[in-house]
Amino acid sequence: MKNNYFKLILLFTLSAFTISCSNDDDNNTNETPKETLAEYKFLRVLLSDEKTTEITLVNPVAGTSTFFNAKFAKSAIYTTESGRYAGIIHRADNTVETFDSGFEGHGDHVDVDGIPKFGALTGQASLPTHFKSKIGELLTFNDGDGTLSVAKESEVNTAGAKFKVINTGLLAHHGAMATFSNGTYAITQKDNSVAGALPEKVKIIANTGKTIFEATISTKGIHGNASDGTYAVFGSASGILVVESTGKQKLMPHPEGFGTSWFGSILETKALGKFIGYTADKGAYLIDVINNTIKPILQSADILQCKVSYNKSKLGILLHNGNFKLFNLTTLQVEKEGKVIGETAKAALTKPQIELTENFAYITSPTTGELLQLSLPAMTIVKKIKVSSTPYRITILGFENSKAH
């Protein structure tokens, strides 16, 4: 009886060992392990809502949301140069608000300097639309009267602070501006040589509104721009308009076969003189204004969203069919791709919006009131965080840093 018992024990032990070895063999495959990276501690996601005044601040690490109320619904939101603040643009209501994440970056670490809240700095202008932030400033172009509004980041929490309006001497138009590192601005002009609201030229002005360099090139319409502080690049129906702070201007021709298509959106990268041009008709391209080259990144007419990562080293492209592609902007090669959400109809009134950090992409789900956190290494949705009912616009606030003082 005892012998039979010990035989059974021995048999069970050998079987368990065999199963264990078999499992070990299964684990020694070349499959990618499930990703367990966490987001940076001092990084937040800010969202506006299409139908309500709710502003949602998401802590991706905790998977929690904090809710605030803006003055109006359906606002555009942008992060300032420092990463600490956001500009909240209520175009139809002629109002600009600001928001403070409460994080203060110090290079190697981040301090918590108060709680998240709306800033005291506000602005009133006629149809504020285009927003930029460089050299410590917040800047809007006001379509209603062709003026600029400017304020400093240091004024965000100053009681009673207001944006200063600069009279540029321009006609009202759907315009844009770019800031140079020397403190001057490249700003669009409309002379009505083409029909519609789009401008045709770009001149350079001082922060007083005084013209420093007149426009030297006239186009068939301008929309979309970016600046690295040295070069200001504008999308135009005539080509890519490149403007330097010295007043020098040039037109780079569109790629062969573009026809009447042109880059209506221009995005900055971390490399001097290199920008992303995007058009829904043709796709996304790398524009090198120094070497006068335009290289395709993704040629497609199915792009839903095209965004540069927070550190400006990667490009994330979400397609209408729900596929996501992550490109390295140095090599222009696809690093990761996969089907991450369901299909979005091109006729959909409210579509998903995306932003990227080093390790994650954040995708709004306007039909479910959620923010989806996509792990870039694993290409899988790892969190669904409840936000406002109809998320509209999204931006990243804070710092890709987890070190405190």
Short mmCIF file of C-alpha atoms in Angstrom, two decimals:
data_model
loop_
_atom_site.label_atom_id
_atom_site.label_comp_id
_atom_site.label_asym_id
_atom_site.label_seq_id
_atom_site.Cartn_x
_atom_site.Cartn_y
_atom_site.Cartn_z
CA MET A 1 0.00 0.00 0.00
CA LYS A 2 2.80 2.38 0.96
CA ASN A 3 4.79 1.45 -2.14
CA ASN A 4 1.80 2.26 -4.35
CA TYR A 5 1.37 5.60 -2.56
CA PHE A 6 5.01 6.61 -3.07
CA LYS A 7 4.81 5.48 -6.71
CA LEU A 8 1.85 7.78 -7.24
CA ILE A 9 3.70 10.69 -5.59
CA LEU A 10 6.75 10.07 -7.79
CA LEU A 11 4.60 9.86 -10.91
CA PHE A 12 2.81 13.14 -10.05
CA THR A 13 6.15 14.88 -9.41
CA LEU A 14 7.59 13.73 -12.73
CA SER A 15 4.42 14.80 -14.57
CA ALA A 16 4.49 18.24 -12.96
CA PHE A 17 8.18 18.62 -13.88
CA THR A 18 7.40 17.65 -17.48
CA ILE A 19 4.54 20.16 -17.66
CA SER A 20 6.75 22.84 -16.12
CA CYS A 21 9.50 22.22 -18.68
CA SER A 22 6.91 22.26 -21.45
CA ASN A 23 5.65 25.66 -20.26
CA ASP A 24 9.21 26.96 -20.06
CA ASP A 25 9.72 25.90 -23.67
CA ASP A 26 6.54 27.77 -24.66
CA ASN A 27 7.87 30.91 -22.97
CA ASN A 28 11.16 30.71 -24.83
CA THR A 29 9.59 31.92 -28.08
CA ASN A 30 10.38 35.08 -29.99
CA GLU A 31 7.01 36.64 -29.16
CA THR A 32 7.10 40.16 -27.70
CA PRO A 33 6.25 40.10 -23.95
CA LYS A 34 3.25 42.08 -22.82
CA GLU A 35 4.31 45.69 -22.27
CA THR A 36 4.16 47.01 -18.71
CA LEU A 37 5.61 50.51 -19.13
CA ALA A 38 4.03 53.29 -17.09
CA GLU A 39 3.49 56.87 -18.20
CA TYR A 40 5.66 59.63 -16.76
CA LYS A 41 4.51 60.81 -13.33
CA PHE A 42 4.40 64.52 -14.22
CA LEU A 43 2.47 64.26 -17.46
CA ARG A 44 -1.24 64.99 -17.91
CA VAL A 45 -3.81 64.94 -20.73
CA LEU A 46 -6.23 67.87 -21.07
CA LEU A 47 -9.48 67.58 -23.03
CA SER A 48 -12.33 69.90 -23.98
CA ASP A 49 -15.89 68.81 -24.72
CA GLU A 50 -17.96 69.43 -27.83
CA LYS A 51 -21.33 69.99 -26.17
CA THR A 52 -20.58 71.06 -22.59
CA THR A 53 -18.17 73.43 -20.85
CA GLU A 54 -16.40 70.53 -19.12
CA ILE A 55 -12.61 70.46 -19.25
CA THR A 56 -11.09 67.12 -18.21
CA LEU A 57 -7.60 66.73 -16.76
CA VAL A 58 -6.47 63.10 -16.92
CA ASN A 59 -3.75 61.54 -14.79
CA PRO A 60 -2.70 58.61 -17.03
CA VAL A 61 -0.68 56.85 -14.32
CA ALA A 62 -3.60 56.72 -11.90
CA GLY A 63 -6.21 56.42 -14.66
CA THR A 64 -8.26 59.19 -13.05
CA SER A 65 -10.00 62.33 -14.28
CA THR A 66 -10.55 65.72 -12.67
CA PHE A 67 -13.25 67.98 -14.09
CA PHE A 68 -13.33 71.76 -14.50
CA ASN A 69 -15.68 74.15 -16.29
CA ALA A 70 -14.54 76.55 -18.99
CA LYS A 71 -16.53 79.62 -20.00
CA PHE A 72 -17.82 77.99 -23.20
CA ALA A 73 -18.08 74.60 -24.91
CA LYS A 74 -16.28 73.26 -28.01
CA SER A 75 -12.94 74.94 -27.34
CA ALA A 76 -9.62 74.35 -29.03
CA ILE A 77 -6.79 73.68 -26.55
CA TYR A 78 -3.02 74.04 -26.97
CA THR A 79 0.03 73.53 -24.77
CA THR A 80 2.42 76.42 -24.21
CA GLU A 81 6.13 76.26 -24.95
CA SER A 82 7.12 75.44 -21.36
CA GLY A 83 4.69 72.52 -21.14
CA ARG A 84 3.18 73.81 -17.92
CA TYR A 85 0.21 75.80 -19.26
CA ALA A 86 -2.52 75.52 -21.86
CA GLY A 87 -4.33 78.08 -23.96
CA ILE A 88 -8.09 77.47 -24.29
CA ILE A 89 -9.48 79.15 -27.39
CA HIS A 90 -13.20 79.96 -27.67
CA ARG A 91 -13.20 81.26 -31.25
CA ALA A 92 -16.93 81.81 -31.68
CA ASP A 93 -17.14 83.55 -28.29
CA ASN A 94 -14.13 85.86 -28.83
CA THR A 95 -12.46 84.60 -25.65
CA VAL A 96 -9.17 83.02 -24.60
CA GLU A 97 -8.64 81.29 -21.25
CA THR A 98 -5.54 79.71 -19.75
CA PHE A 99 -4.96 76.62 -17.62
CA ASP A 100 -2.14 75.75 -15.19
CA SER A 101 -1.09 72.12 -14.69
CA GLY A 102 0.71 73.04 -11.47
CA PHE A 103 3.97 71.41 -12.65
CA GLU A 104 7.18 73.41 -12.94
CA GLY A 105 9.98 71.82 -14.95
CA HIS A 106 13.61 72.20 -13.89
CA GLY A 107 15.39 70.06 -16.45
CA ASP A 108 16.41 67.05 -14.39
CA HIS A 109 13.35 67.17 -12.11
CA VAL A 110 9.85 68.61 -11.72
CA ASP A 111 8.38 70.62 -8.85
CA VAL A 112 4.70 70.67 -7.90
CA ASP A 113 3.85 74.37 -7.73
CA GLY A 114 0.21 74.52 -6.71
CA ILE A 115 -2.85 72.62 -7.83
CA PRO A 116 -4.27 72.34 -11.39
CA LYS A 117 -6.52 75.32 -12.08
CA PHE A 118 -7.62 77.93 -14.59
CA GLY A 119 -5.12 80.75 -14.96
CA ALA A 120 -5.96 84.36 -14.13
CA LEU A 121 -4.76 85.43 -17.61
CA THR A 122 -7.60 85.86 -20.13
CA GLY A 123 -8.08 87.50 -23.49
CA GLN A 124 -10.85 89.14 -25.51
CA ALA A 125 -10.47 89.47 -29.28
CA SER A 126 -12.43 89.11 -32.51
CA LEU A 127 -12.44 85.44 -33.52
CA PRO A 128 -9.16 84.25 -31.94
CA THR A 129 -8.18 81.21 -33.99
CA HIS A 130 -4.52 80.42 -34.58
CA PHE A 131 -2.44 79.78 -31.43
CA LYS A 132 1.34 79.64 -31.00
CA SER A 133 3.71 79.69 -28.04
CA LYS A 134 7.43 80.47 -28.25
CA ILE A 135 10.04 82.59 -26.43
CA GLY A 136 7.85 82.49 -23.32
CA GLU A 137 4.83 84.03 -25.07
CA LEU A 138 1.26 83.00 -25.85
CA LEU A 139 0.05 84.36 -29.18
CA THR A 140 -3.23 84.25 -31.09
CA PHE A 141 -4.12 85.48 -34.54
CA ASN A 142 -7.58 87.04 -34.50
CA ASP A 143 -9.46 86.34 -37.73
CA GLY A 144 -12.15 88.94 -37.06
CA ASP A 145 -9.89 91.97 -37.46
CA GLY A 146 -6.42 90.70 -38.44
CA THR A 147 -4.82 91.60 -35.09
CA LEU A 148 -2.51 89.62 -32.82
CA SER A 149 -2.99 89.06 -29.10
CA VAL A 150 0.08 88.38 -27.00
CA ALA A 151 0.84 87.59 -23.35
CA LYS A 152 3.67 86.01 -21.38
CA GLU A 153 3.61 82.63 -19.67
CA SER A 154 4.80 84.38 -16.53
CA GLU A 155 1.48 86.28 -16.46
CA VAL A 156 -0.79 83.21 -16.40
CA ASN A 157 -1.33 83.41 -12.63
CA THR A 158 -1.16 87.20 -12.32
CA ALA A 159 -4.47 88.56 -11.05
CA GLY A 160 -6.26 90.63 -13.68
CA ALA A 161 -3.73 89.83 -16.45
CA LYS A 162 -4.99 90.34 -20.01
CA PHE A 163 -3.68 89.58 -23.48
CA LYS A 164 -2.31 92.67 -25.22
CA VAL A 165 -3.73 93.33 -28.69
CA ILE A 166 -1.27 94.32 -31.43
CA ASN A 167 -2.67 96.26 -34.36
CA THR A 168 -0.94 94.85 -37.44
CA GLY A 169 -2.62 97.06 -40.04
CA LEU A 170 -4.06 94.01 -41.82
CA LEU A 171 -7.42 93.21 -43.33
CA ALA A 172 -9.54 90.63 -41.51
CA HIS A 173 -8.79 87.10 -42.77
CA HIS A 174 -8.29 83.49 -41.72
CA GLY A 175 -4.65 84.03 -40.91
CA ALA A 176 -1.65 82.72 -39.04
CA MET A 177 1.60 83.85 -37.51
CA ALA A 178 4.94 82.38 -36.45
CA THR A 179 7.48 83.56 -33.90
CA PHE A 180 11.19 83.88 -34.61
CA SER A 181 13.80 83.45 -31.88
CA ASN A 182 14.73 87.14 -32.20
CA GLY A 183 11.24 88.19 -31.08
CA THR A 184 9.82 89.20 -34.46
CA TYR A 185 6.77 87.62 -36.07
CA ALA A 186 6.00 86.29 -39.53
CA ILE A 187 2.35 87.10 -40.20
CA THR A 188 0.00 86.45 -43.10
CA GLN A 189 -1.47 89.22 -45.26
CA LYS A 190 -4.60 89.35 -47.38
CA ASP A 191 -4.74 91.60 -50.43
CA ASN A 192 -7.83 90.00 -52.02
CA SER A 193 -5.89 88.81 -55.06
CA VAL A 194 -7.60 85.43 -54.46
CA ALA A 195 -11.24 84.98 -53.51
CA GLY A 196 -12.18 83.78 -50.03
CA ALA A 197 -10.83 84.19 -46.51
CA LEU A 198 -7.32 82.82 -47.08
CA PRO A 199 -4.30 85.17 -47.20
CA GLU A 200 -1.78 85.34 -50.03
CA LYS A 201 1.42 86.76 -48.51
CA VAL A 202 3.60 86.81 -45.39
CA LYS A 203 5.46 89.79 -43.94
CA ILE A 204 7.62 90.23 -40.84
CA ILE A 205 6.64 92.60 -38.05
CA ALA A 206 8.02 93.73 -34.70
CA ASN A 207 6.11 93.10 -31.46
CA THR A 208 4.76 96.63 -31.80
CA GLY A 209 3.03 95.78 -35.08
CA LYS A 210 5.52 97.77 -37.17
CA THR A 211 6.49 96.15 -40.47
CA ILE A 212 10.17 95.17 -40.64
CA PHE A 213 10.24 93.25 -43.93
CA GLU A 214 7.53 93.39 -46.59
CA ALA A 215 6.34 90.25 -48.36
CA THR A 216 8.31 89.34 -51.48
CA ILE A 217 6.25 86.37 -52.71
CA SER A 218 2.54 86.19 -53.52
CA THR A 219 0.70 82.86 -53.44
CA LYS A 220 -2.71 81.51 -54.44
CA GLY A 221 -3.73 81.03 -50.80
CA ILE A 222 -2.09 80.10 -47.48
CA HIS A 223 -3.20 77.74 -44.71
CA GLY A 224 -1.19 75.94 -42.03
CA ASN A 225 2.20 76.89 -40.64
CA ALA A 226 4.93 76.12 -38.13
CA SER A 227 8.23 77.62 -36.99
CA ASP A 228 11.38 76.34 -35.30
CA GLY A 229 12.46 79.87 -34.43
CA THR A 230 14.74 80.17 -37.45
CA TYR A 231 12.45 79.15 -40.29
CA ALA A 232 8.73 79.84 -40.60
CA VAL A 233 6.99 77.49 -43.02
CA PHE A 234 3.54 78.06 -44.52
CA GLY A 235 1.39 75.71 -46.59
CA SER A 236 0.20 77.36 -49.79
CA ALA A 237 -1.57 76.48 -53.02
CA SER A 238 1.52 77.69 -54.88
CA GLY A 239 4.06 75.61 -52.94
CA ILE A 240 5.67 75.57 -49.52
CA LEU A 241 6.44 79.15 -48.50
CA VAL A 242 9.60 79.40 -46.38
CA VAL A 243 10.27 82.67 -44.53
CA GLU A 244 13.40 83.59 -42.54
CA SER A 245 13.76 86.31 -39.93
CA THR A 246 16.11 88.16 -42.30
CA GLY A 247 13.20 88.72 -44.66
CA LYS A 248 14.39 86.10 -47.15
CA GLN A 249 11.54 84.09 -48.71
CA LYS A 250 11.34 81.15 -51.09
CA LEU A 251 8.77 78.75 -52.54
CA MET A 252 9.46 75.02 -52.54
CA PRO A 253 7.46 73.19 -55.23
CA HIS A 254 5.04 70.43 -54.24
CA PRO A 255 6.02 66.83 -54.98
CA GLU A 256 5.42 65.66 -58.53
CA GLY A 257 1.87 64.50 -59.14
CA PHE A 258 0.30 66.67 -56.42
CA GLY A 259 -1.92 68.47 -58.91
CA THR A 260 -4.05 71.00 -57.03
CA SER A 261 -3.36 69.40 -53.62
CA TRP A 262 -1.24 71.26 -51.05
CA PHE A 263 -0.15 71.03 -47.43
CA GLY A 264 -2.91 72.57 -45.32
CA SER A 265 -1.18 71.50 -42.09
CA ILE A 266 2.48 71.98 -41.15
CA LEU A 267 3.97 70.40 -38.00
CA GLU A 268 7.28 71.00 -36.23
CA THR A 269 9.91 68.33 -35.49
CA LYS A 270 12.92 68.43 -33.17
CA ALA A 271 15.35 68.87 -36.10
CA LEU A 272 16.24 72.36 -37.34
CA GLY A 273 14.64 73.10 -40.70
CA LYS A 274 12.62 69.88 -40.85
CA PHE A 275 8.82 69.94 -40.79
CA ILE A 276 5.91 67.61 -41.47
CA GLY A 277 3.53 68.58 -44.24
CA TYR A 278 0.15 66.86 -44.23
CA THR A 279 -2.75 66.85 -46.66
CA ALA A 280 -5.74 64.52 -46.55
CA ASP A 281 -5.49 64.10 -50.34
CA LYS A 282 -1.94 62.79 -50.47
CA GLY A 283 -0.60 61.95 -47.01
CA ALA A 284 2.30 63.00 -44.76
CA TYR A 285 5.72 64.17 -45.96
CA LEU A 286 8.99 65.36 -44.40
CA ILE A 287 9.86 68.87 -45.60
CA ASP A 288 13.56 69.79 -45.30
CA VAL A 289 13.79 73.53 -45.99
CA ILE A 290 17.59 73.58 -45.69
CA ASN A 291 18.23 70.89 -48.31
CA ASN A 292 15.09 71.71 -50.34
CA THR A 293 13.75 68.16 -50.23
CA ILE A 294 10.28 66.69 -49.63
CA LYS A 295 10.19 62.98 -48.77
CA PRO A 296 7.03 60.88 -48.37
CA ILE A 297 6.40 59.34 -44.96
CA LEU A 298 2.98 57.83 -45.69
CA GLN A 299 1.22 58.34 -48.99
CA SER A 300 -2.46 57.80 -48.26
CA ALA A 301 -5.86 59.41 -48.69
CA ASP A 302 -7.21 57.57 -45.64
CA ILE A 303 -5.48 59.51 -42.82
CA LEU A 304 -7.74 60.48 -39.92
CA GLN A 305 -5.15 62.10 -37.62
CA CYS A 306 -1.46 62.94 -38.05
CA LYS A 307 0.46 64.13 -34.95
CA VAL A 308 4.09 64.60 -33.90
CA SER A 309 4.97 63.17 -30.49
CA TYR A 310 5.43 65.40 -27.44
CA ASN A 311 9.22 65.15 -27.77
CA LYS A 312 8.92 65.75 -31.55
CA SER A 313 10.88 62.62 -32.50
CA LYS A 314 8.05 60.35 -33.72
CA LEU A 315 5.01 60.71 -35.95
CA GLY A 316 1.74 58.94 -35.17
CA ILE A 317 -0.80 58.41 -37.93
CA LEU A 318 -4.30 57.08 -37.28
CA LEU A 319 -6.21 55.89 -40.35
CA HIS A 320 -9.96 55.89 -40.84
CA ASN A 321 -9.97 52.08 -40.81
CA GLY A 322 -8.64 52.08 -37.23
CA ASN A 323 -5.02 51.21 -38.03
CA PHE A 324 -2.27 53.14 -36.27
CA LYS A 325 1.27 53.63 -37.59
CA LEU A 326 4.22 54.96 -35.60
CA PHE A 327 7.10 56.45 -37.63
CA ASN A 328 10.63 57.34 -36.57
CA LEU A 329 11.26 60.86 -37.90
CA THR A 330 15.00 60.25 -38.26
CA THR A 331 14.72 57.14 -40.41
CA LEU A 332 11.16 57.74 -41.72
CA GLN A 333 10.54 54.03 -41.10
CA VAL A 334 7.51 52.44 -39.44
CA GLU A 335 8.44 51.31 -35.92
CA LYS A 336 5.08 49.89 -34.87
CA GLU A 337 1.67 49.43 -36.42
CA GLY A 338 -1.59 47.69 -35.69
CA LYS A 339 -5.37 47.83 -35.64
CA VAL A 340 -6.20 49.77 -32.45
CA ILE A 341 -9.80 51.06 -32.78
CA GLY A 342 -12.84 50.49 -34.96
CA GLU A 343 -13.40 52.19 -38.29
CA THR A 344 -14.35 55.89 -38.36
CA ALA A 345 -16.52 57.04 -41.25
CA LYS A 346 -15.11 59.94 -43.21
CA ALA A 347 -18.52 61.60 -42.91
CA ALA A 348 -18.56 61.35 -39.09
CA LEU A 349 -19.28 64.73 -37.49
CA THR A 350 -17.03 64.19 -34.45
CA LYS A 351 -13.94 62.08 -34.95
CA PRO A 352 -11.27 60.67 -32.63
CA GLN A 353 -8.34 62.95 -31.83
CA ILE A 354 -4.84 61.77 -30.90
CA GLU A 355 -1.72 62.92 -29.08
CA LEU A 356 1.52 61.01 -28.49
CA THR A 357 4.07 60.76 -25.69
CA GLU A 358 7.27 58.72 -25.71
CA ASN A 359 5.58 55.41 -24.89
CA PHE A 360 1.85 55.98 -25.37
CA ALA A 361 -0.73 57.40 -27.73
CA TYR A 362 -3.94 58.91 -26.38
CA ILE A 363 -7.07 58.58 -28.50
CA THR A 364 -10.42 60.21 -27.74
CA SER A 365 -13.58 58.16 -28.09
CA PRO A 366 -16.32 60.74 -28.74
CA THR A 367 -19.09 58.13 -28.81
CA THR A 368 -18.28 56.58 -25.41
CA GLY A 369 -16.83 59.55 -23.49
CA GLU A 370 -13.51 57.84 -22.92
CA LEU A 371 -9.81 58.46 -23.40
CA LEU A 372 -8.00 55.41 -24.73
CA GLN A 373 -4.39 54.86 -23.69
CA LEU A 374 -2.50 52.97 -26.39
CA SER A 375 0.82 51.33 -25.49
CA LEU A 376 3.13 52.07 -28.41
CA PRO A 377 5.55 49.17 -27.78
CA ALA A 378 2.70 46.66 -27.45
CA MET A 379 0.22 48.31 -29.89
CA THR A 380 -2.68 47.55 -27.56
CA ILE A 381 -5.19 49.67 -25.63
CA VAL A 382 -4.12 49.33 -21.99
CA LYS A 383 -6.56 51.75 -20.32
CA LYS A 384 -9.96 53.29 -21.00
CA ILE A 385 -10.39 56.38 -18.83
CA LYS A 386 -13.76 58.08 -18.39
CA VAL A 387 -13.77 61.74 -19.43
CA SER A 388 -16.53 64.15 -20.46
CA SER A 389 -19.43 62.83 -22.56
CA THR A 390 -18.29 64.10 -25.97
CA PRO A 391 -14.52 64.75 -25.91
CA TYR A 392 -13.62 67.28 -28.60
CA ARG A 393 -9.97 68.39 -28.50
CA ILE A 394 -6.95 67.03 -26.66
CA THR A 395 -3.46 68.19 -25.68
CA ILE A 396 -0.56 66.95 -23.53
CA LEU A 397 0.52 68.99 -20.49
CA GLY A 398 3.50 68.62 -18.19
CA PHE A 399 6.80 66.83 -18.56
CA GLU A 400 8.15 63.47 -19.64
CA ASN A 401 9.87 63.13 -16.30
CA SER A 402 9.08 61.22 -13.10
CA LYS A 403 11.76 62.75 -10.86
CA ALA A 404 10.66 65.14 -8.11
CA HIS A 405 12.86 67.61 -6.28
#
